[in-house]
Amino acid sequence: MLDLGLPLDAPDLARASLPEIDGLEAPSASLLAIIVSHGHRDHWGLIPKVQATIPLAMGAATEAIMAAASRFVPGGVALNAAYHLVSGKPMSIGPFKIIPHLVDHSGFDAYALEIEAGGKRLFYSGDLRAHGRKGSLFERLVRNPPENIDIMLMEGSSLGRLANDQRFPSETDLEEGFLRRFEETSGIALVACSAQNIDRVVTIYRAAKRAGRTLLVDAYAAEVLSATGYATIPKPEHGWPNVAVYIPQSQRVQLVKNGIAPLVDKYRDFRLWPEQLRDKAGRLVMLFRGWMMQDLDRADALAGARVIWSQWDGYLADGAGARLRADCERRGIPFETLHTSGHASVPDLKRLASAIRPCRLIPIHTFGRNQFPSLFDNVTLAEDGEWIDV
Ligand SMILES: [Zn+2]
Ligand SMILES: [Zn+2]
């Protein structure tokens, strides 16, 4: 099984139902494993509902990041991998030969999968894009595509979100945008983005460094960055002078309550304390969420502050996003959005599809599947729950 996500439009986990596949609820020899392409909830969210003996496969960094996040995020889950996906390294699960391909995506450690069994070949795009920090992975895939693919399952998240000939700004474009905003800001720059969007955190870090500022992260982001296991990802440790850890008051309470306060001992040398916030504000960029505002308020560190929203603006419609925007308005703090998609534009999807030239292309992960036949060759539309012979 390739991914078992909670659909983004599902009401909640309790009411979401499992697909009718043998082996999910009761053991069955026909279900050999679930491969988790990356750590986004729409790719693993239903796994807590399946019987626990099913082996899971995922990237080692995905496993580590999910474990780190599960200590902080409500509803977070740590999954144990029986197999690790390694880019370019073939692996076998029963009759299936699988080659994972690391891809560029807003979720870290994300893979497309090339799968062969019984003389037939399938390619699963997973979630991917070409305009992120690892865009070269997409170009490599287009230059050296897997050959003789019978069926390609290709994501189409962008369809309907932007015009079919339009492209998204790159992470490099965003870095320039952040740099300009940071230079124009006299006080603390507060960036609301997901700590698990590692590409974006790197973009913000690079812009902060160029602006002579230090990136301030909370314990959750510090743990996620450390869990990547990549030497090239900025994190609060020696060798990264522009990263510091600030633990907000309510997070400190939470750490103690959950018995995990010793977790942050290792950041002792890199901490920034409440009484330092005010003086250093103009030299800081903080990875920020709305509830951290009270810490900055208490520390009198909000003069000249600016908030930049760097995630999907749909999250501003209600809940914490809407509350933050209203809070900024009340306080007279400038608020703007600086973001780019985690998914490929239509022109990039076209390049991928024409490089791989599958016998059949089946749209997945999209609200725009009816546009597929006019945009790509050899499209077969499949219904949820419908079995397809390869
Ligand atoms: Zn994703
Ligand atoms: Zn997804």
PDB file of C-alpha atoms in Angstrom, residues 88-283:
ATOM      1  CA  GLY A  88      18.238   5.288  -5.483  1.00  0.00           C
ATOM      2  CA  LYS A  89      18.671   2.138  -3.413  1.00  0.00           C
ATOM      3  CA  PRO A  90      16.460  -0.733  -4.627  1.00  0.00           C
ATOM      4  CA  MET A  91      14.623  -2.685  -1.968  1.00  0.00           C
ATOM      5  CA  SER A  92      12.334  -5.714  -2.110  1.00  0.00           C
ATOM      6  CA  ILE A  93       9.113  -6.309  -0.254  1.00  0.00           C
ATOM      7  CA  GLY A  94       7.682  -9.682  -1.260  1.00  0.00           C
ATOM      8  CA  PRO A  95       7.407  -9.731  -5.083  1.00  0.00           C
ATOM      9  CA  PHE A  96       7.749  -5.950  -5.325  1.00  0.00           C
ATOM     10  CA  LYS A  97      11.039  -4.339  -6.278  1.00  0.00           C
ATOM     11  CA  ILE A  98      10.976  -0.715  -5.181  1.00  0.00           C
ATOM     12  CA  ILE A  99      13.334   2.149  -6.028  1.00  0.00           C
ATOM     13  CA  PRO A 100      12.700   5.309  -3.954  1.00  0.00           C
ATOM     14  CA  HIS A 101      13.534   8.662  -5.564  1.00  0.00           C
ATOM     15  CA  LEU A 102      14.075  11.581  -3.179  1.00  0.00           C
ATOM     16  CA  VAL A 103      12.025  14.538  -4.458  1.00  0.00           C
ATOM     17  CA  ASP A 104      11.666  18.263  -3.919  1.00  0.00           C
ATOM     18  CA  HIS A 105       8.609  18.966  -1.732  1.00  0.00           C
ATOM     19  CA  SER A 106       7.595  21.155   1.212  1.00  0.00           C
ATOM     20  CA  GLY A 107       7.624  18.006   3.354  1.00  0.00           C
ATOM     21  CA  PHE A 108      11.168  16.911   4.133  1.00  0.00           C
ATOM     22  CA  ASP A 109      12.525  13.496   3.087  1.00  0.00           C
ATOM     23  CA  ALA A 110       9.763  12.903   0.491  1.00  0.00           C
ATOM     24  CA  TYR A 111       9.959  10.155  -2.112  1.00  0.00           C
ATOM     25  CA  ALA A 112       8.521   9.195  -5.456  1.00  0.00           C
ATOM     26  CA  LEU A 113       8.473   5.428  -5.949  1.00  0.00           C
ATOM     27  CA  GLU A 114       9.351   3.245  -8.903  1.00  0.00           C
ATOM     28  CA  ILE A 115       7.826  -0.195  -8.413  1.00  0.00           C
ATOM     29  CA  GLU A 116       8.149  -3.385 -10.407  1.00  0.00           C
ATOM     30  CA  ALA A 117       6.340  -6.699  -9.993  1.00  0.00           C
ATOM     31  CA  GLY A 118       5.286  -9.488 -12.354  1.00  0.00           C
ATOM     32  CA  GLY A 119       6.976  -7.756 -15.285  1.00  0.00           C
ATOM     33  CA  LYS A 120       4.874  -4.594 -14.848  1.00  0.00           C
ATOM     34  CA  ARG A 121       6.113  -1.206 -13.798  1.00  0.00           C
ATOM     35  CA  LEU A 122       4.436   1.560 -11.834  1.00  0.00           C
ATOM     36  CA  PHE A 123       5.623   5.043 -10.939  1.00  0.00           C
ATOM     37  CA  TYR A 124       4.074   6.927  -8.006  1.00  0.00           C
ATOM     38  CA  SER A 125       4.937  10.646  -7.955  1.00  0.00           C
ATOM     39  CA  GLY A 126       4.141  11.144  -4.266  1.00  0.00           C
ATOM     40  CA  ASP A 127       3.976  14.897  -3.602  1.00  0.00           C
ATOM     41  CA  LEU A 128       6.600  16.880  -5.455  1.00  0.00           C
ATOM     42  CA  ARG A 129       7.600  20.183  -7.010  1.00  0.00           C
ATOM     43  CA  ALA A 130      10.436  21.708  -9.004  1.00  0.00           C
ATOM     44  CA  HIS A 131      10.696  25.197  -7.473  1.00  0.00           C
ATOM     45  CA  GLY A 132      11.964  24.400  -3.969  1.00  0.00           C
ATOM     46  CA  ARG A 133      15.463  24.232  -2.538  1.00  0.00           C
ATOM     47  CA  LYS A 134      15.983  20.762  -4.001  1.00  0.00           C
ATOM     48  CA  GLY A 135      14.634  21.517  -7.485  1.00  0.00           C
ATOM     49  CA  SER A 136      17.676  19.792  -8.980  1.00  0.00           C
ATOM     50  CA  LEU A 137      16.136  16.471  -7.893  1.00  0.00           C
ATOM     51  CA  PHE A 138      13.159  17.173 -10.144  1.00  0.00           C
ATOM     52  CA  GLU A 139      15.446  18.096 -13.062  1.00  0.00           C
ATOM     53  CA  ARG A 140      17.394  14.881 -12.528  1.00  0.00           C
ATOM     54  CA  LEU A 141      14.194  12.843 -12.626  1.00  0.00           C
ATOM     55  CA  VAL A 142      13.104  14.556 -15.857  1.00  0.00           C
ATOM     56  CA  ARG A 143      16.564  14.034 -17.408  1.00  0.00           C
ATOM     57  CA  ASN A 144      16.825  10.373 -16.316  1.00  0.00           C
ATOM     58  CA  PRO A 145      13.238   9.189 -16.071  1.00  0.00           C
ATOM     59  CA  PRO A 146      12.355   5.618 -15.113  1.00  0.00           C
ATOM     60  CA  GLU A 147      11.606   3.771 -18.348  1.00  0.00           C
ATOM     61  CA  ASN A 148       8.801   1.526 -19.591  1.00  0.00           C
ATOM     62  CA  ILE A 149       6.301   2.674 -17.015  1.00  0.00           C
ATOM     63  CA  ASP A 150       2.927   0.980 -17.432  1.00  0.00           C
ATOM     64  CA  ILE A 151       1.060   3.130 -14.948  1.00  0.00           C
ATOM     65  CA  MET A 152       1.977   6.465 -13.435  1.00  0.00           C
ATOM     66  CA  LEU A 153       0.050   7.763 -10.436  1.00  0.00           C
ATOM     67  CA  MET A 154       0.639  11.521 -10.544  1.00  0.00           C
ATOM     68  CA  GLU A 155      -0.391  14.164  -8.043  1.00  0.00           C
ATOM     69  CA  GLY A 156      -2.241  17.256  -9.243  1.00  0.00           C
ATOM     70  CA  SER A 157      -2.572  19.465  -6.159  1.00  0.00           C
ATOM     71  CA  SER A 158      -2.007  22.657  -8.143  1.00  0.00           C
ATOM     72  CA  LEU A 159      -4.784  22.107 -10.651  1.00  0.00           C
ATOM     73  CA  GLY A 160      -7.434  24.730 -10.038  1.00  0.00           C
ATOM     74  CA  ARG A 161      -5.195  26.671  -7.649  1.00  0.00           C
ATOM     75  CA  LEU A 162      -3.468  28.651 -10.367  1.00  0.00           C
ATOM     76  CA  ALA A 163      -3.759  29.080 -14.122  1.00  0.00           C
ATOM     77  CA  ASN A 164      -2.425  26.181 -16.162  1.00  0.00           C
ATOM     78  CA  ASP A 165       0.452  28.206 -17.620  1.00  0.00           C
ATOM     79  CA  GLN A 166       1.385  29.935 -14.357  1.00  0.00           C
ATOM     80  CA  ARG A 167       4.396  29.100 -12.197  1.00  0.00           C
ATOM     81  CA  PHE A 168       5.003  29.487  -8.490  1.00  0.00           C
ATOM     82  CA  PRO A 169       7.735  31.690  -6.997  1.00  0.00           C
ATOM     83  CA  SER A 170      10.775  29.632  -6.025  1.00  0.00           C
ATOM     84  CA  GLU A 171      12.223  29.326  -2.515  1.00  0.00           C
ATOM     85  CA  THR A 172      15.100  31.468  -3.847  1.00  0.00           C
ATOM     86  CA  ASP A 173      12.593  34.199  -4.831  1.00  0.00           C
ATOM     87  CA  LEU A 174      11.168  33.953  -1.334  1.00  0.00           C
ATOM     88  CA  GLU A 175      14.621  34.329   0.224  1.00  0.00           C
ATOM     89  CA  GLU A 176      14.994  37.703  -1.545  1.00  0.00           C
ATOM     90  CA  GLY A 177      11.515  38.716  -0.367  1.00  0.00           C
ATOM     91  CA  PHE A 178      12.305  37.829   3.245  1.00  0.00           C
ATOM     92  CA  LEU A 179      15.642  39.646   3.066  1.00  0.00           C
ATOM     93  CA  ARG A 180      13.905  42.854   1.912  1.00  0.00           C
ATOM     94  CA  ARG A 181      11.267  42.603   4.661  1.00  0.00           C
ATOM     95  CA  PHE A 182      13.884  41.927   7.342  1.00  0.00           C
ATOM     96  CA  GLU A 183      15.914  44.947   6.202  1.00  0.00           C
ATOM     97  CA  GLU A 184      12.810  47.152   6.283  1.00  0.00           C
ATOM     98  CA  THR A 185      11.881  46.036   9.810  1.00  0.00           C
ATOM     99  CA  SER A 186      13.253  47.942  12.771  1.00  0.00           C
ATOM    100  CA  GLY A 187      12.047  45.501  15.447  1.00  0.00           C
ATOM    101  CA  ILE A 188      11.671  41.760  15.671  1.00  0.00           C
ATOM    102  CA  ALA A 189      10.608  39.923  12.477  1.00  0.00           C
ATOM    103  CA  LEU A 190       8.046  37.225  13.272  1.00  0.00           C
ATOM    104  CA  VAL A 191       7.569  34.509  10.642  1.00  0.00           C
ATOM    105  CA  ALA A 192       4.601  32.176  11.002  1.00  0.00           C
ATOM    106  CA  CYS A 193       5.530  28.968   9.196  1.00  0.00           C
ATOM    107  CA  SER A 194       5.504  25.259   9.916  1.00  0.00           C
ATOM    108  CA  ALA A 195       8.727  24.109  11.582  1.00  0.00           C
ATOM    109  CA  GLN A 196       8.349  20.887   9.599  1.00  0.00           C
ATOM    110  CA  ASN A 197       8.570  22.809   6.323  1.00  0.00           C
ATOM    111  CA  ILE A 198      12.351  22.468   6.482  1.00  0.00           C
ATOM    112  CA  ASP A 199      12.914  24.058   3.057  1.00  0.00           C
ATOM    113  CA  ARG A 200      11.125  27.172   4.261  1.00  0.00           C
ATOM    114  CA  VAL A 201      13.037  27.274   7.546  1.00  0.00           C
ATOM    115  CA  VAL A 202      16.278  27.151   5.509  1.00  0.00           C
ATOM    116  CA  THR A 203      14.991  29.982   3.270  1.00  0.00           C
ATOM    117  CA  ILE A 204      14.188  32.101   6.342  1.00  0.00           C
ATOM    118  CA  TYR A 205      17.506  31.236   7.999  1.00  0.00           C
ATOM    119  CA  ARG A 206      19.478  32.291   4.897  1.00  0.00           C
ATOM    120  CA  ALA A 207      17.594  35.594   4.616  1.00  0.00           C
ATOM    121  CA  ALA A 208      18.034  36.217   8.361  1.00  0.00           C
ATOM    122  CA  LYS A 209      21.771  35.604   8.158  1.00  0.00           C
ATOM    123  CA  ARG A 210      22.133  37.929   5.170  1.00  0.00           C
ATOM    124  CA  ALA A 211      20.236  40.607   7.104  1.00  0.00           C
ATOM    125  CA  GLY A 212      22.577  40.187  10.089  1.00  0.00           C
ATOM    126  CA  ARG A 213      19.861  38.602  12.198  1.00  0.00           C
ATOM    127  CA  THR A 214      19.689  35.455  14.323  1.00  0.00           C
ATOM    128  CA  LEU A 215      16.945  32.880  13.738  1.00  0.00           C
ATOM    129  CA  LEU A 216      15.099  32.213  16.980  1.00  0.00           C
ATOM    130  CA  VAL A 217      13.338  28.835  17.287  1.00  0.00           C
ATOM    131  CA  ASP A 218      11.290  27.257  20.060  1.00  0.00           C
ATOM    132  CA  ALA A 219      11.960  23.810  21.574  1.00  0.00           C
ATOM    133  CA  TYR A 220       9.648  22.111  19.069  1.00  0.00           C
ATOM    134  CA  ALA A 221      11.370  23.610  16.018  1.00  0.00           C
ATOM    135  CA  ALA A 222      14.789  22.946  17.567  1.00  0.00           C
ATOM    136  CA  GLU A 223      13.918  19.261  18.003  1.00  0.00           C
ATOM    137  CA  VAL A 224      12.528  18.980  14.465  1.00  0.00           C
ATOM    138  CA  LEU A 225      15.612  20.630  12.928  1.00  0.00           C
ATOM    139  CA  SER A 226      17.919  18.360  14.933  1.00  0.00           C
ATOM    140  CA  ALA A 227      15.894  15.293  13.883  1.00  0.00           C
ATOM    141  CA  THR A 228      16.566  15.910  10.182  1.00  0.00           C
ATOM    142  CA  GLY A 229      20.012  14.419  10.772  1.00  0.00           C
ATOM    143  CA  TYR A 230      21.374  16.514   7.876  1.00  0.00           C
ATOM    144  CA  ALA A 231      24.595  18.437   8.504  1.00  0.00           C
ATOM    145  CA  THR A 232      23.499  21.097   6.005  1.00  0.00           C
ATOM    146  CA  ILE A 233      20.268  22.007   7.850  1.00  0.00           C
ATOM    147  CA  PRO A 234      20.686  24.911  10.298  1.00  0.00           C
ATOM    148  CA  LYS A 235      20.066  23.938  13.903  1.00  0.00           C
ATOM    149  CA  PRO A 236      20.910  25.131  17.410  1.00  0.00           C
ATOM    150  CA  GLU A 237      24.326  23.557  17.802  1.00  0.00           C
ATOM    151  CA  HIS A 238      27.973  24.529  17.483  1.00  0.00           C
ATOM    152  CA  GLY A 239      28.832  25.734  14.013  1.00  0.00           C
ATOM    153  CA  TRP A 240      25.517  27.565  13.507  1.00  0.00           C
ATOM    154  CA  PRO A 241      26.080  30.991  15.122  1.00  0.00           C
ATOM    155  CA  ASN A 242      22.882  32.491  13.671  1.00  0.00           C
ATOM    156  CA  VAL A 243      20.467  30.085  15.402  1.00  0.00           C
ATOM    157  CA  ALA A 244      19.242  30.422  18.998  1.00  0.00           C
ATOM    158  CA  VAL A 245      16.534  28.794  21.107  1.00  0.00           C
ATOM    159  CA  TYR A 246      13.826  30.695  22.942  1.00  0.00           C
ATOM    160  CA  ILE A 247      11.414  28.632  24.993  1.00  0.00           C
ATOM    161  CA  PRO A 248       8.123  30.466  25.478  1.00  0.00           C
ATOM    162  CA  GLN A 249       6.622  30.453  28.960  1.00  0.00           C
ATOM    163  CA  SER A 250       3.695  28.178  28.095  1.00  0.00           C
ATOM    164  CA  GLN A 251       5.994  25.724  26.318  1.00  0.00           C
ATOM    165  CA  ARG A 252       8.226  25.607  29.395  1.00  0.00           C
ATOM    166  CA  VAL A 253       5.188  24.727  31.502  1.00  0.00           C
ATOM    167  CA  GLN A 254       4.189  22.063  28.964  1.00  0.00           C
ATOM    168  CA  LEU A 255       7.680  20.520  28.905  1.00  0.00           C
ATOM    169  CA  VAL A 256       7.658  20.173  32.688  1.00  0.00           C
ATOM    170  CA  LYS A 257       4.095  18.838  32.751  1.00  0.00           C
ATOM    171  CA  ASN A 258       4.952  16.201  30.140  1.00  0.00           C
ATOM    172  CA  GLY A 259       8.147  15.217  31.957  1.00  0.00           C
ATOM    173  CA  ILE A 260      10.366  16.087  28.983  1.00  0.00           C
ATOM    174  CA  ALA A 261      12.100  19.228  30.289  1.00  0.00           C
ATOM    175  CA  PRO A 262      15.548  17.500  30.188  1.00  0.00           C
ATOM    176  CA  LEU A 263      15.074  17.337  26.402  1.00  0.00           C
ATOM    177  CA  VAL A 264      16.111  20.974  26.117  1.00  0.00           C
ATOM    178  CA  ASP A 265      19.219  20.756  28.341  1.00  0.00           C
ATOM    179  CA  LYS A 266      21.332  20.306  25.239  1.00  0.00           C
ATOM    180  CA  TYR A 267      20.349  23.778  24.019  1.00  0.00           C
ATOM    181  CA  ARG A 268      21.698  25.483  27.156  1.00  0.00           C
ATOM    182  CA  ASP A 269      24.567  27.154  25.280  1.00  0.00           C
ATOM    183  CA  PHE A 270      22.253  28.475  22.586  1.00  0.00           C
ATOM    184  CA  ARG A 271      19.376  29.866  24.650  1.00  0.00           C
ATOM    185  CA  LEU A 272      18.033  33.375  24.512  1.00  0.00           C
ATOM    186  CA  TRP A 273      16.263  34.518  27.690  1.00  0.00           C
ATOM    187  CA  PRO A 274      13.152  36.686  28.102  1.00  0.00           C
ATOM    188  CA  GLU A 275      15.113  39.634  29.475  1.00  0.00           C
ATOM    189  CA  GLN A 276      17.268  39.685  26.300  1.00  0.00           C
ATOM    190  CA  LEU A 277      14.338  39.863  23.861  1.00  0.00           C
ATOM    191  CA  ARG A 278      13.804  43.626  24.025  1.00  0.00           C
ATOM    192  CA  ASP A 279      17.387  44.688  23.413  1.00  0.00           C
ATOM    193  CA  LYS A 280      18.030  42.164  20.686  1.00  0.00           C
ATOM    194  CA  ALA A 281      14.644  42.473  18.927  1.00  0.00           C
ATOM    195  CA  GLY A 282      16.004  44.343  15.878  1.00  0.00           C
ATOM    196  CA  ARG A 283      18.531  41.572  15.258  1.00  0.00           C
TER     197      ARG A 283
END
